[in-house]
XYZ file of C-alpha atoms in Angstrom:
579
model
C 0.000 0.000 0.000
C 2.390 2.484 1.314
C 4.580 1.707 -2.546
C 2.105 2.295 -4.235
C 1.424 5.913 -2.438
C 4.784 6.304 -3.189
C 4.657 5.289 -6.781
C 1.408 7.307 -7.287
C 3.057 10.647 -5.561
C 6.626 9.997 -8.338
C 3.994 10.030 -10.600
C 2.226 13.341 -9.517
C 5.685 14.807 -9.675
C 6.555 14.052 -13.035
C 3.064 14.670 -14.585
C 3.948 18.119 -12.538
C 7.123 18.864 -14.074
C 6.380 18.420 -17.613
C 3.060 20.358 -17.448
C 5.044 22.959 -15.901
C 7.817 23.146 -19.165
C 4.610 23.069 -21.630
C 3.156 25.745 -19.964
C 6.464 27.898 -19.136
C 7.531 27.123 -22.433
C 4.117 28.152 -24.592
C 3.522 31.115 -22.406
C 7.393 32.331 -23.356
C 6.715 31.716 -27.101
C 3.451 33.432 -26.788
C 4.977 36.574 -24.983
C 8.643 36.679 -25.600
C 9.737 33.977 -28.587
C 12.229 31.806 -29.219
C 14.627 34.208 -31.102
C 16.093 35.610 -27.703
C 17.088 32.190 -27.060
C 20.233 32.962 -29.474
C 22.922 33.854 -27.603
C 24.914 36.203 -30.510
C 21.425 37.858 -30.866
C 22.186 41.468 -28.954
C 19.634 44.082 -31.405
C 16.785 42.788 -29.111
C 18.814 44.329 -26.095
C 19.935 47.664 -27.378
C 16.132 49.155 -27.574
C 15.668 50.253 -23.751
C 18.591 51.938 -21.042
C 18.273 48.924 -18.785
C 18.728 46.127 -20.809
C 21.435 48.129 -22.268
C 23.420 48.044 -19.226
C 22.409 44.642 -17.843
C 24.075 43.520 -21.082
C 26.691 46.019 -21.280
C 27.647 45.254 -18.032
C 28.395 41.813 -18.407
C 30.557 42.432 -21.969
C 32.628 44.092 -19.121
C 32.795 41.818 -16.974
C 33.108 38.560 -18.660
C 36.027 39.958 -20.695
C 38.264 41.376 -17.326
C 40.077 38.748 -15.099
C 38.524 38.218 -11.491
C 38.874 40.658 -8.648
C 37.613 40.180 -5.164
C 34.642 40.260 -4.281
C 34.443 38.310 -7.422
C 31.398 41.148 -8.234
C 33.586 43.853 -8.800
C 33.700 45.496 -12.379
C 36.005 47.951 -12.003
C 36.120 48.690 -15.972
C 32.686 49.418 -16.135
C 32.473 53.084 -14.532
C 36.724 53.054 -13.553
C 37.061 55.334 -10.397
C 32.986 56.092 -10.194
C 33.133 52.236 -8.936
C 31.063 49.475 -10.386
C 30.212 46.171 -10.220
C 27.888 43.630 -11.765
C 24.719 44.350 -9.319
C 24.574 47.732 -10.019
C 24.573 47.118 -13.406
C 22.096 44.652 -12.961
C 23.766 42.251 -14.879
C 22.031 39.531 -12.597
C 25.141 38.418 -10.696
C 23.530 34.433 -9.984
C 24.076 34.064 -13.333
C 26.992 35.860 -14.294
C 29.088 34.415 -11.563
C 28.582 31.093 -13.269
C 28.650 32.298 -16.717
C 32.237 34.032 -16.745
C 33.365 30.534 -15.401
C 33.414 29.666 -19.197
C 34.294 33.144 -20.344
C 37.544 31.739 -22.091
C 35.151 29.467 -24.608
C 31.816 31.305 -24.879
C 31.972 33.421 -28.563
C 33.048 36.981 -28.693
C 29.547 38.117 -28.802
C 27.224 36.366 -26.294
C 24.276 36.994 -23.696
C 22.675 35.022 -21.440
C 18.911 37.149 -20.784
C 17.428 35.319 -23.436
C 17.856 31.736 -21.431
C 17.543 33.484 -17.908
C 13.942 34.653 -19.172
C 12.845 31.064 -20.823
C 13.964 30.109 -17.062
C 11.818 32.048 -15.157
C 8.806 31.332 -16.992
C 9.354 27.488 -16.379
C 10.599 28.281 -12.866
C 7.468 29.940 -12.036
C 5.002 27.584 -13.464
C 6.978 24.722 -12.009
C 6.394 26.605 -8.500
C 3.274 27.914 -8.959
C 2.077 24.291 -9.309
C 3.843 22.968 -6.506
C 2.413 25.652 -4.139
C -0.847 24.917 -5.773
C -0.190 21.174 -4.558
C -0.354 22.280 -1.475
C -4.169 23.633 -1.214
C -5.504 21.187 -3.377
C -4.719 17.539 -5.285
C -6.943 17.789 -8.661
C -4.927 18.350 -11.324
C -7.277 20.556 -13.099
C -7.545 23.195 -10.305
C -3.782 23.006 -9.960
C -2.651 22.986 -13.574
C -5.195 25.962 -14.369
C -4.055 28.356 -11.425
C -0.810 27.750 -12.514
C -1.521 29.405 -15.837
C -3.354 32.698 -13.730
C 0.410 32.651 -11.852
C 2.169 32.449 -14.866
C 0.479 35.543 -16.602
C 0.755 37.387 -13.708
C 0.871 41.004 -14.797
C 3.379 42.361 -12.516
C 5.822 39.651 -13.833
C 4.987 39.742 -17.197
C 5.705 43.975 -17.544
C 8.790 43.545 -15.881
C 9.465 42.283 -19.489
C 10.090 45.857 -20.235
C 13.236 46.008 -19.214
C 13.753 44.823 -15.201
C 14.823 41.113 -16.444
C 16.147 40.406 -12.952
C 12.918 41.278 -11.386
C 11.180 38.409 -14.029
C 12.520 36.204 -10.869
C 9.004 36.023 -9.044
C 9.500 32.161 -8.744
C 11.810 33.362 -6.355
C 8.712 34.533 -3.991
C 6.373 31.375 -4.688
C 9.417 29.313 -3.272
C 9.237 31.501 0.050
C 5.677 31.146 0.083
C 5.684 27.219 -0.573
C 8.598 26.777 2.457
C 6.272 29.158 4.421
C 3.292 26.540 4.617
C 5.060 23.209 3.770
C 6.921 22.862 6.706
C 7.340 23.188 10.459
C 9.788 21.588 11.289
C 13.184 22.582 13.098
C 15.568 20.760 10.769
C 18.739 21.634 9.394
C 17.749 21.111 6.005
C 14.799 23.388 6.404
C 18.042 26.250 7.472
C 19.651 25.608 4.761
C 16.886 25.941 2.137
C 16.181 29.304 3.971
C 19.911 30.311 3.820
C 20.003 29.442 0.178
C 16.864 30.991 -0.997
C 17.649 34.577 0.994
C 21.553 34.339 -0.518
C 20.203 33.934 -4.246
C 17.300 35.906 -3.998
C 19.901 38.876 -2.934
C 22.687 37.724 -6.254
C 19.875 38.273 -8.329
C 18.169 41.385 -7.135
C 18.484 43.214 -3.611
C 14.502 43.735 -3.988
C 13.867 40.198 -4.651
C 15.578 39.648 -1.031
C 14.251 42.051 0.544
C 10.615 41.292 -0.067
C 11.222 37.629 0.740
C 13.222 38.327 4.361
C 9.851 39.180 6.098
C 8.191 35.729 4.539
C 11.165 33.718 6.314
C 10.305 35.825 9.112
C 6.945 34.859 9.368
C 8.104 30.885 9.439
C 10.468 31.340 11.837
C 8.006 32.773 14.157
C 5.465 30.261 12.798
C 7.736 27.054 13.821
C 8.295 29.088 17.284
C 4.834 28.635 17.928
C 4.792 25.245 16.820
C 7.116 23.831 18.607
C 6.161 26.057 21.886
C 9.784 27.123 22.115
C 11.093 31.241 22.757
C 12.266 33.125 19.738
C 15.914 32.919 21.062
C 16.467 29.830 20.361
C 16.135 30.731 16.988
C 19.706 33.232 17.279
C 22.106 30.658 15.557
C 19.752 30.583 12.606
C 18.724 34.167 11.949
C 22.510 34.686 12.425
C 22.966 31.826 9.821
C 20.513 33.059 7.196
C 21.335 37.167 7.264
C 25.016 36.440 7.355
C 24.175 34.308 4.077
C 22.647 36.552 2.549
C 25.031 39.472 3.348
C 27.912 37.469 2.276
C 26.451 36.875 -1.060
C 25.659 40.980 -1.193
C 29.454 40.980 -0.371
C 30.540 38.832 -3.204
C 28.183 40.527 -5.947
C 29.954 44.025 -4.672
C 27.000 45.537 -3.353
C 29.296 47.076 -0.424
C 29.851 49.360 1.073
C 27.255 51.332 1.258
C 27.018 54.974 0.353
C 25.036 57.897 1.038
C 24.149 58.117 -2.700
C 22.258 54.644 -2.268
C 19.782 56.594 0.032
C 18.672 59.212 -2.722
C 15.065 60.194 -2.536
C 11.853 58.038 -4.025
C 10.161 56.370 -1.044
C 6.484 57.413 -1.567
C 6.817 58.545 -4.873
C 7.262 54.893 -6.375
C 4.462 53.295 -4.199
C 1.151 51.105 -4.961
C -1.862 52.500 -5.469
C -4.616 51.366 -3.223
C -6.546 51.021 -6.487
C -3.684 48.848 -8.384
C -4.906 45.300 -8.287
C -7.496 46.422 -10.783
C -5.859 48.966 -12.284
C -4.561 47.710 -15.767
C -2.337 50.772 -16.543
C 1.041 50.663 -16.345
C 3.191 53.955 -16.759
C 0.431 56.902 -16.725
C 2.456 58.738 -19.362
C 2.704 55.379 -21.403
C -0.864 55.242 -22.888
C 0.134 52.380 -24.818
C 0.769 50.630 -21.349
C -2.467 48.943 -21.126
C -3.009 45.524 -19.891
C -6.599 44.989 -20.809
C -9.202 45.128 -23.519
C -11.995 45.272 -21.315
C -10.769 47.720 -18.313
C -10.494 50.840 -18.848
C -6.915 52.654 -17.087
C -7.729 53.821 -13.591
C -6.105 57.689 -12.474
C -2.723 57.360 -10.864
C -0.238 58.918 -9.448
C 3.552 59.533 -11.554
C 5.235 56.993 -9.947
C 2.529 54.258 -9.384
C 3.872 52.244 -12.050
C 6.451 50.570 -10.046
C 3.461 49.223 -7.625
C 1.863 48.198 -10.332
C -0.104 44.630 -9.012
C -3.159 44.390 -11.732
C -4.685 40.956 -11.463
C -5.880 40.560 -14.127
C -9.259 39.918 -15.589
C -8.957 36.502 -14.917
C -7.576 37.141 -11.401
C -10.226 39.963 -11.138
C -12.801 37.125 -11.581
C -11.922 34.641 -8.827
C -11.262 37.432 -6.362
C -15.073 38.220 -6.494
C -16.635 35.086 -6.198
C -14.043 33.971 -3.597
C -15.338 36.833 -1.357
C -17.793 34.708 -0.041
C -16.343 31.941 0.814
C -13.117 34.090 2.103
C -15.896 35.540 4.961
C -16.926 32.137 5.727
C -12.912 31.444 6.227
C -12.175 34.771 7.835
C -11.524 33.242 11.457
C -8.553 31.403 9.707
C -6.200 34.363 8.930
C -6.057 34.260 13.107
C -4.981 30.795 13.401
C -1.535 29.997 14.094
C -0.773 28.089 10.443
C -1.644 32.025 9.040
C -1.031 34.575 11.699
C 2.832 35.313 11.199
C 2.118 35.587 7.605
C -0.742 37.702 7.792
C 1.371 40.402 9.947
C 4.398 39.511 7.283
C 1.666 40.648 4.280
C 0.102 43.631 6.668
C 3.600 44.899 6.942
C 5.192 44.220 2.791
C 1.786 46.059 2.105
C 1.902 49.100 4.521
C 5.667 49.445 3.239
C 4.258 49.568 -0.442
C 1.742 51.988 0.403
C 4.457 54.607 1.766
C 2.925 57.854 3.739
C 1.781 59.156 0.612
C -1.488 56.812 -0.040
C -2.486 57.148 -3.056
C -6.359 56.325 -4.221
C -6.481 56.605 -8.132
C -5.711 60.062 -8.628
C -6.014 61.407 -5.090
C -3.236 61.263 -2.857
C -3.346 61.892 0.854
C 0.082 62.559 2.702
C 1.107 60.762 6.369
C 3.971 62.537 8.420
C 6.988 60.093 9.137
C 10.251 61.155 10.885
C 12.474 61.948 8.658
C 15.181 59.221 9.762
C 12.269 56.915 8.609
C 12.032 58.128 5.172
C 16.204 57.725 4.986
C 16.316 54.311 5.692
C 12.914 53.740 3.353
C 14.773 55.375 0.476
C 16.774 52.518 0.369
C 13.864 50.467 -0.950
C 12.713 53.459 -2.488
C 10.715 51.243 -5.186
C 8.506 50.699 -2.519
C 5.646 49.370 -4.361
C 7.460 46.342 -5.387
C 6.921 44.950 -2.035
C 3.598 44.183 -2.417
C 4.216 40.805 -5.114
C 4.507 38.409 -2.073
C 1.302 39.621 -1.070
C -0.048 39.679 -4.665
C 0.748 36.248 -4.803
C -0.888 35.110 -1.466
C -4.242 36.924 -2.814
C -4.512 34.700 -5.768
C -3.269 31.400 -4.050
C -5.999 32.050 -1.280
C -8.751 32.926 -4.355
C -7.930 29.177 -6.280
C -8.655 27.583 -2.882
C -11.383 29.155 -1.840
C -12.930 28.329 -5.152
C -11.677 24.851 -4.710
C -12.293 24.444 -1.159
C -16.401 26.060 -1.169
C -17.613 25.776 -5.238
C -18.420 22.115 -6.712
C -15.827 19.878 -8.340
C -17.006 21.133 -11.905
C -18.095 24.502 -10.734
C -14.817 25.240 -9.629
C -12.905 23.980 -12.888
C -15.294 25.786 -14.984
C -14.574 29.274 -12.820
C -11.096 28.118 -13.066
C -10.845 27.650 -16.785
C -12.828 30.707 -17.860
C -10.135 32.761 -15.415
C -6.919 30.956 -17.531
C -8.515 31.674 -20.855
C -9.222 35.469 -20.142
C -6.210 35.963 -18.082
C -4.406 35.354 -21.533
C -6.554 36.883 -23.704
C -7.125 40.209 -21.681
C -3.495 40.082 -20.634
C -2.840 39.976 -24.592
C -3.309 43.795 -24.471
C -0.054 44.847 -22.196
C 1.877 41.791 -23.118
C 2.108 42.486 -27.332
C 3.762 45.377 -26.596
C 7.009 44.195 -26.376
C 6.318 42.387 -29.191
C 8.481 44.166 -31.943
C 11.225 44.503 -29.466
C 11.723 40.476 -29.062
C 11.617 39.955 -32.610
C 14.712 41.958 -33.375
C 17.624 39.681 -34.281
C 21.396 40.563 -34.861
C 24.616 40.300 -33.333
C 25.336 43.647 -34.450
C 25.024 46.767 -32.711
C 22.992 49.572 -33.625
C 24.907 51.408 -36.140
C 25.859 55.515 -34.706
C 27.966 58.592 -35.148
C 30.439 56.085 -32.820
C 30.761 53.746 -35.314
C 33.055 55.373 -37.590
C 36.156 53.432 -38.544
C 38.307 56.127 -38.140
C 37.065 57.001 -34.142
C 37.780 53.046 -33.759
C 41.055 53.456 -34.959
C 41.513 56.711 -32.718
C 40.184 55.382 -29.379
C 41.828 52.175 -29.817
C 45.100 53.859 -29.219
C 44.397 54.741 -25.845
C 44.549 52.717 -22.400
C 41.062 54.411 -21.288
C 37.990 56.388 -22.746
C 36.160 58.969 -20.843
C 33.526 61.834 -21.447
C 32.861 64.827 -19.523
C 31.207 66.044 -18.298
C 31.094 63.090 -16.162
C 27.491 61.836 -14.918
C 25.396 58.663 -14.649
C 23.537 57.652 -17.725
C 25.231 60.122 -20.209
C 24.023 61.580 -23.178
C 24.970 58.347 -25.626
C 25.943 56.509 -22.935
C 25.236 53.235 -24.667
C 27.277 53.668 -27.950
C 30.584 55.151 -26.103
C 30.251 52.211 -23.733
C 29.898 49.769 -26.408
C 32.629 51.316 -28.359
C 34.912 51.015 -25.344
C 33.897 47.117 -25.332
C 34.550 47.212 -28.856
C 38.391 47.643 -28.173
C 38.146 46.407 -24.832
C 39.536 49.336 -22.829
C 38.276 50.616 -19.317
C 35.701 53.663 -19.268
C 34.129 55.956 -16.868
C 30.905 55.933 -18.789
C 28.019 54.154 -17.290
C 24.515 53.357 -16.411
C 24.254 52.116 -13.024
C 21.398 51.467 -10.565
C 23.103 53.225 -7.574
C 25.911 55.768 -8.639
C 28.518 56.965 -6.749
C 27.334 60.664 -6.733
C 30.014 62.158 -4.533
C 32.733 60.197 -6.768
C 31.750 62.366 -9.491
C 31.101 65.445 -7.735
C 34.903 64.590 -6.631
C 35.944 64.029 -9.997
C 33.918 67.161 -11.063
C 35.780 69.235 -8.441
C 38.785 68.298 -9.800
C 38.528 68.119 -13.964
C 37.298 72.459 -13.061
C 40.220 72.844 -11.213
C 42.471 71.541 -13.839
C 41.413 73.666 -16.324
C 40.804 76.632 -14.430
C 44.890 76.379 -13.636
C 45.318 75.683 -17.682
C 46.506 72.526 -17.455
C 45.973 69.542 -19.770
C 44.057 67.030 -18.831
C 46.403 63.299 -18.358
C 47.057 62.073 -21.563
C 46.348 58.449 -20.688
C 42.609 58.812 -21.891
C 40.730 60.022 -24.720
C 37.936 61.798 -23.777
C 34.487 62.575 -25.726
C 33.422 66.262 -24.729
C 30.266 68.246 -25.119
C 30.726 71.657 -26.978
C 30.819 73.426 -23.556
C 33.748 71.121 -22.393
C 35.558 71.341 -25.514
C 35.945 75.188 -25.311
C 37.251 75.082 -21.860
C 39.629 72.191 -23.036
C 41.285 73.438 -26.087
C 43.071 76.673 -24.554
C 45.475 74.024 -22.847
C 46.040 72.233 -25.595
C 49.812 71.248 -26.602
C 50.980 71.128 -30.021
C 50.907 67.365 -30.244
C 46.841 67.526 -29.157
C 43.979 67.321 -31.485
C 40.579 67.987 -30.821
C 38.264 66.080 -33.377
C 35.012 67.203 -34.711
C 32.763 64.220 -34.804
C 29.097 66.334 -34.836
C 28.337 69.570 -33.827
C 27.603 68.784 -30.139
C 30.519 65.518 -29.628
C 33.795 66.038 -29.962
C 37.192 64.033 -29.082
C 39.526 65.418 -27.183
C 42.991 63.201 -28.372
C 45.974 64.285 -26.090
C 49.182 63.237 -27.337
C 47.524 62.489 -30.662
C 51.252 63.336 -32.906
C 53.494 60.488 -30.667
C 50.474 57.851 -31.618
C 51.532 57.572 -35.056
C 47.962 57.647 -35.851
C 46.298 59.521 -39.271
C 42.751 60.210 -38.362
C 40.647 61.859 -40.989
C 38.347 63.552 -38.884
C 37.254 67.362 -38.815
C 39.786 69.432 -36.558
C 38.929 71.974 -33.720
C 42.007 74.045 -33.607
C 40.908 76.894 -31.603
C 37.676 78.398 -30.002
C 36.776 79.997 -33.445
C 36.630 76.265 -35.646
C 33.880 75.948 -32.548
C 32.189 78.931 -33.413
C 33.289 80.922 -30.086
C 34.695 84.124 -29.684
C 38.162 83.835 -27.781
C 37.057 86.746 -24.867
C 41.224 87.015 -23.876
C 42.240 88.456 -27.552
């Protein structure tokens, strides 16, 4: 008897796991297609600033030798620092990836793979937390598809590929409410989950932390035992996770990483059936049906739509979910219910916002500091988005008929899809692009190859995050594989370039040249303040009206560049005030 339990449940797991890769995989074809999937294919990438970098990033890093913390990217952003989780070059898979940096082509990236793996990761999840409330395949293969086109997954699509990793949260909720146990195995899921959650996005981690929170508490009360006995393994899992924040060079800290945001990127009170995304995006519409609900500027990072199907089992699961009410305050749900009362009041910030009215809270300011660190506040509420439609597909399951239920079940999968159709073609066109070429720019001139090739570093003042043309000068760097201060990164060192500011004015102020072991790409403004200390042997090349190339030391290179010349502030078109 007890074999053939055990043969049935082998069974159940299989049937699980390929369900799960047919309806990962068809979702991804439906959405994203296969042509990501090839790894020289690069156009796809180019078409928004964060995919640019994520990519960017990793040309960086894959082609410099390992530092430590084995994050570090020193090459990507030079003395502004850098490494590969600010560039959000998802560091999991990166670590792994440069292992075989030495045979991997000279033009390769891994998002394409990394986003056919979260879709199969999160059905394959969804369906085992599904297990969990109920044992009919139908009602468990059919809520998986609701968790699969989840909304606030599928528009991170856009251009947050890291933040795809929601199967990250189903596997805290699933070791939430599978277990009670004290074991060490249990410790060392918890350890693991926390330390990769935070290698592939600090959000991802920090969303999660209060969920492992809530079990620890939960198996406190379980096994009747004080919190304190629980020291070694908090110490245990934080440390793991800080270790791994260590390794991906997320330290140390600065005061730049606790710039302003916190109630400006919140959730809506409104969002779970709002099916707008960016207000200023009116293309950013995730059903045919809804129409977009007012919101504030920066709702768009709480955005939590449902979905119509989701919209649909949330009603007639009210119901039941009264009947049930008395559970939330049962032991099994308590510490998670606080965890979810807590994610959500964090996502709400002190500025509530309902549609288009907002209503401000006062909070110390000390508290909005340490907030801004998390300043994508809305974000926090997916754990809780998550719990909302788990708790709708049982109550369905748990109060409707057998056939009832299906039926409510399958009518929710097949307009999830179909409603969902309307945000998801968007990035349509963007997914179909295919080359291993980059976009073709001003940069791509054989001759400013040749010139920037000749030099150990390129630069550009004035010196910022997220530069005018960022993206080609970085790529052009990468192209000759030479260190730059250009770059796009999630948290930049401001007071390195206010520093470095500071002291490029000061330079020129005194009339001195600036260090000839860089060539530098100057605005117009720049380039008149830079050619007065020019030496014989400099050039300063013309490449369009508002770029030029500053080339010190151009005569010793041996170089013959046939660019337009900028010999003195009237080739620019500026009156020299000191003749």
């Amino acid at each position: 008897m007890a074999m053939n339990k055990q043969v049935a449940i082998t069974a159940s797991c299989w049937s699980d796991t390929i369900v799960a890769i047919v309806i990962g995989a068809s979702a991804f074809w439906l959405i994203v297609g296969f042509g990501v999937l090839d790894t020289s294919n690069i156009l796809w990438l180019t078409t928004v600033s964060d995919t640019t970098t994520h990519y960017l990033g990793w040309v960086f890093y894959r082609n410099d030798g390992w530092h430590w913390p084995p994050g570090l990217n020193p090459n990507y952003g030079l003395e502004y620092s850098s490494s590969v989780i600010f560039s959000d070059s998802i560091p999991l898979v990166a670590f792994v990836v440069k292992l075989f940096a030495g045979v991997l082509p000279p033009v390769f990236q891994y998002s394409g793979w990394w986003l056919f793996l979260c879709f199969i990761l999160q059905a394959y999840f969804s369906i085992r937390l599904l297990r969990l409330v109920s044992d009919d395949p139908w009602i468990v293969y059919l809520g998986g598809i609701l968790f699969v086109f989840s909304p606030p997954m599928l528009w991170r699509l856009g251009g947050h590929f890291s933040m795809v990793a929601h199967w990250l949260v189903l596997i805290a909720i699933y070791m939430y409410f599978s277990s009670a146990e004290r074991t060490l195995a249990q410790k060392c899921k918890w350890a693991l989950l926390l330390a990769c959650a935070a290698v592939v996005h600090t959000y991802l981690f920090a969303m999660i932390l209060p969920v492992w929170g809530a079990n620890v508490y939960k198996r406190a009360q379980a096994a009747d035992i004080r919190l304190k006995e629980f020291y070694p393994e908090i110490l245990v899992v934080i440390g793991s996770a800080l270790c791994a924040l260590w390794l991906a060079g997320f330290f140390p800290l600065r005061s730049s990483y606790l710039s302003g945001g916190y109630g400006v990127h919140r959730i809506n009170l409104l969002s779970l059936f709002n099916p707008h995304g960016v207000a200023s995006v009116a293309s950013d519409q995730w059903s045919y049906v809804l129409p977009a609900v007012p919101q504030g500027a920066g709702d768009y990072e709480g955005f939590n739509y449902l979905g119509l199907g989701g919209i649909l089992i949330f009603v007639l699961a009210i119901a039941p979910a009264i009947k049930y009410r008395r559970l939330v305050l049962t032991d099994v749900f308590k510490p998670l219910a606080i965890a979810c009362l807590l994610l959500t009041v964090f996502a709400i910030t002190n500025h509530l916002g309902f549609g288009g009215v907002s209503l401000d809270v006062w909070l110390p300011k000390f508290v909005i500091k340490i907030a801004n660190v998390m300043r994508a506040s809305g974000r926090f509420f997916w754990p809780v988005f998550y719990i909302i439609l788990l708790a709708c597909i049982w109550l369905i399951s748990k109060t409707y008929p057998r056939a009832v239920g299906i039926s409510i079940l399958a009518l929710s999968a097949v307009l999830q899809v179909a409603d969902t159709q309307a945000g998801w073609r968007q990035f349509h066109e963007k997914f179909s692009l295919n080359s291993s070429v980059w976009p073709q720019s001003i940069y791509s001139d054989e001759r400013v190859l040749s010139l920037v090739s000749a030099y150990p570093r390129l630069r550009a003042l004035p010196a910022a995050n997220a530069i005018k043309d960022w993206d080609h000068l970085v790529n052009l760097a990468t192209s000759v594989k030479i260190p730059t201060d250009v770059a796009y990164l999630a948290r930049a060192n401001d007071a390195a370039y206010a520093s470095r500011a500071k002291e490029v004015d000061e330079l020129l102020r005194s009339g001195q040249r600036l260090p000839e072991d860089s060539v530098y790409f100057l605005n117009r403004e720049f380039a008149t303040r830079v050619i007065p200390t020019m030496a014989a042997e400099d050039r300063m090349f013309v490449l369009s009206s508002e770029v030029l190339i500053y080339a010190p030391a151009y005569s010793a290179k041996g170089l013959n560049v046939s660019l337009p010349v900028a010999s003195s502030l009237q080739d620019l078109g500026v009156v020299d005030e000191k003749k």
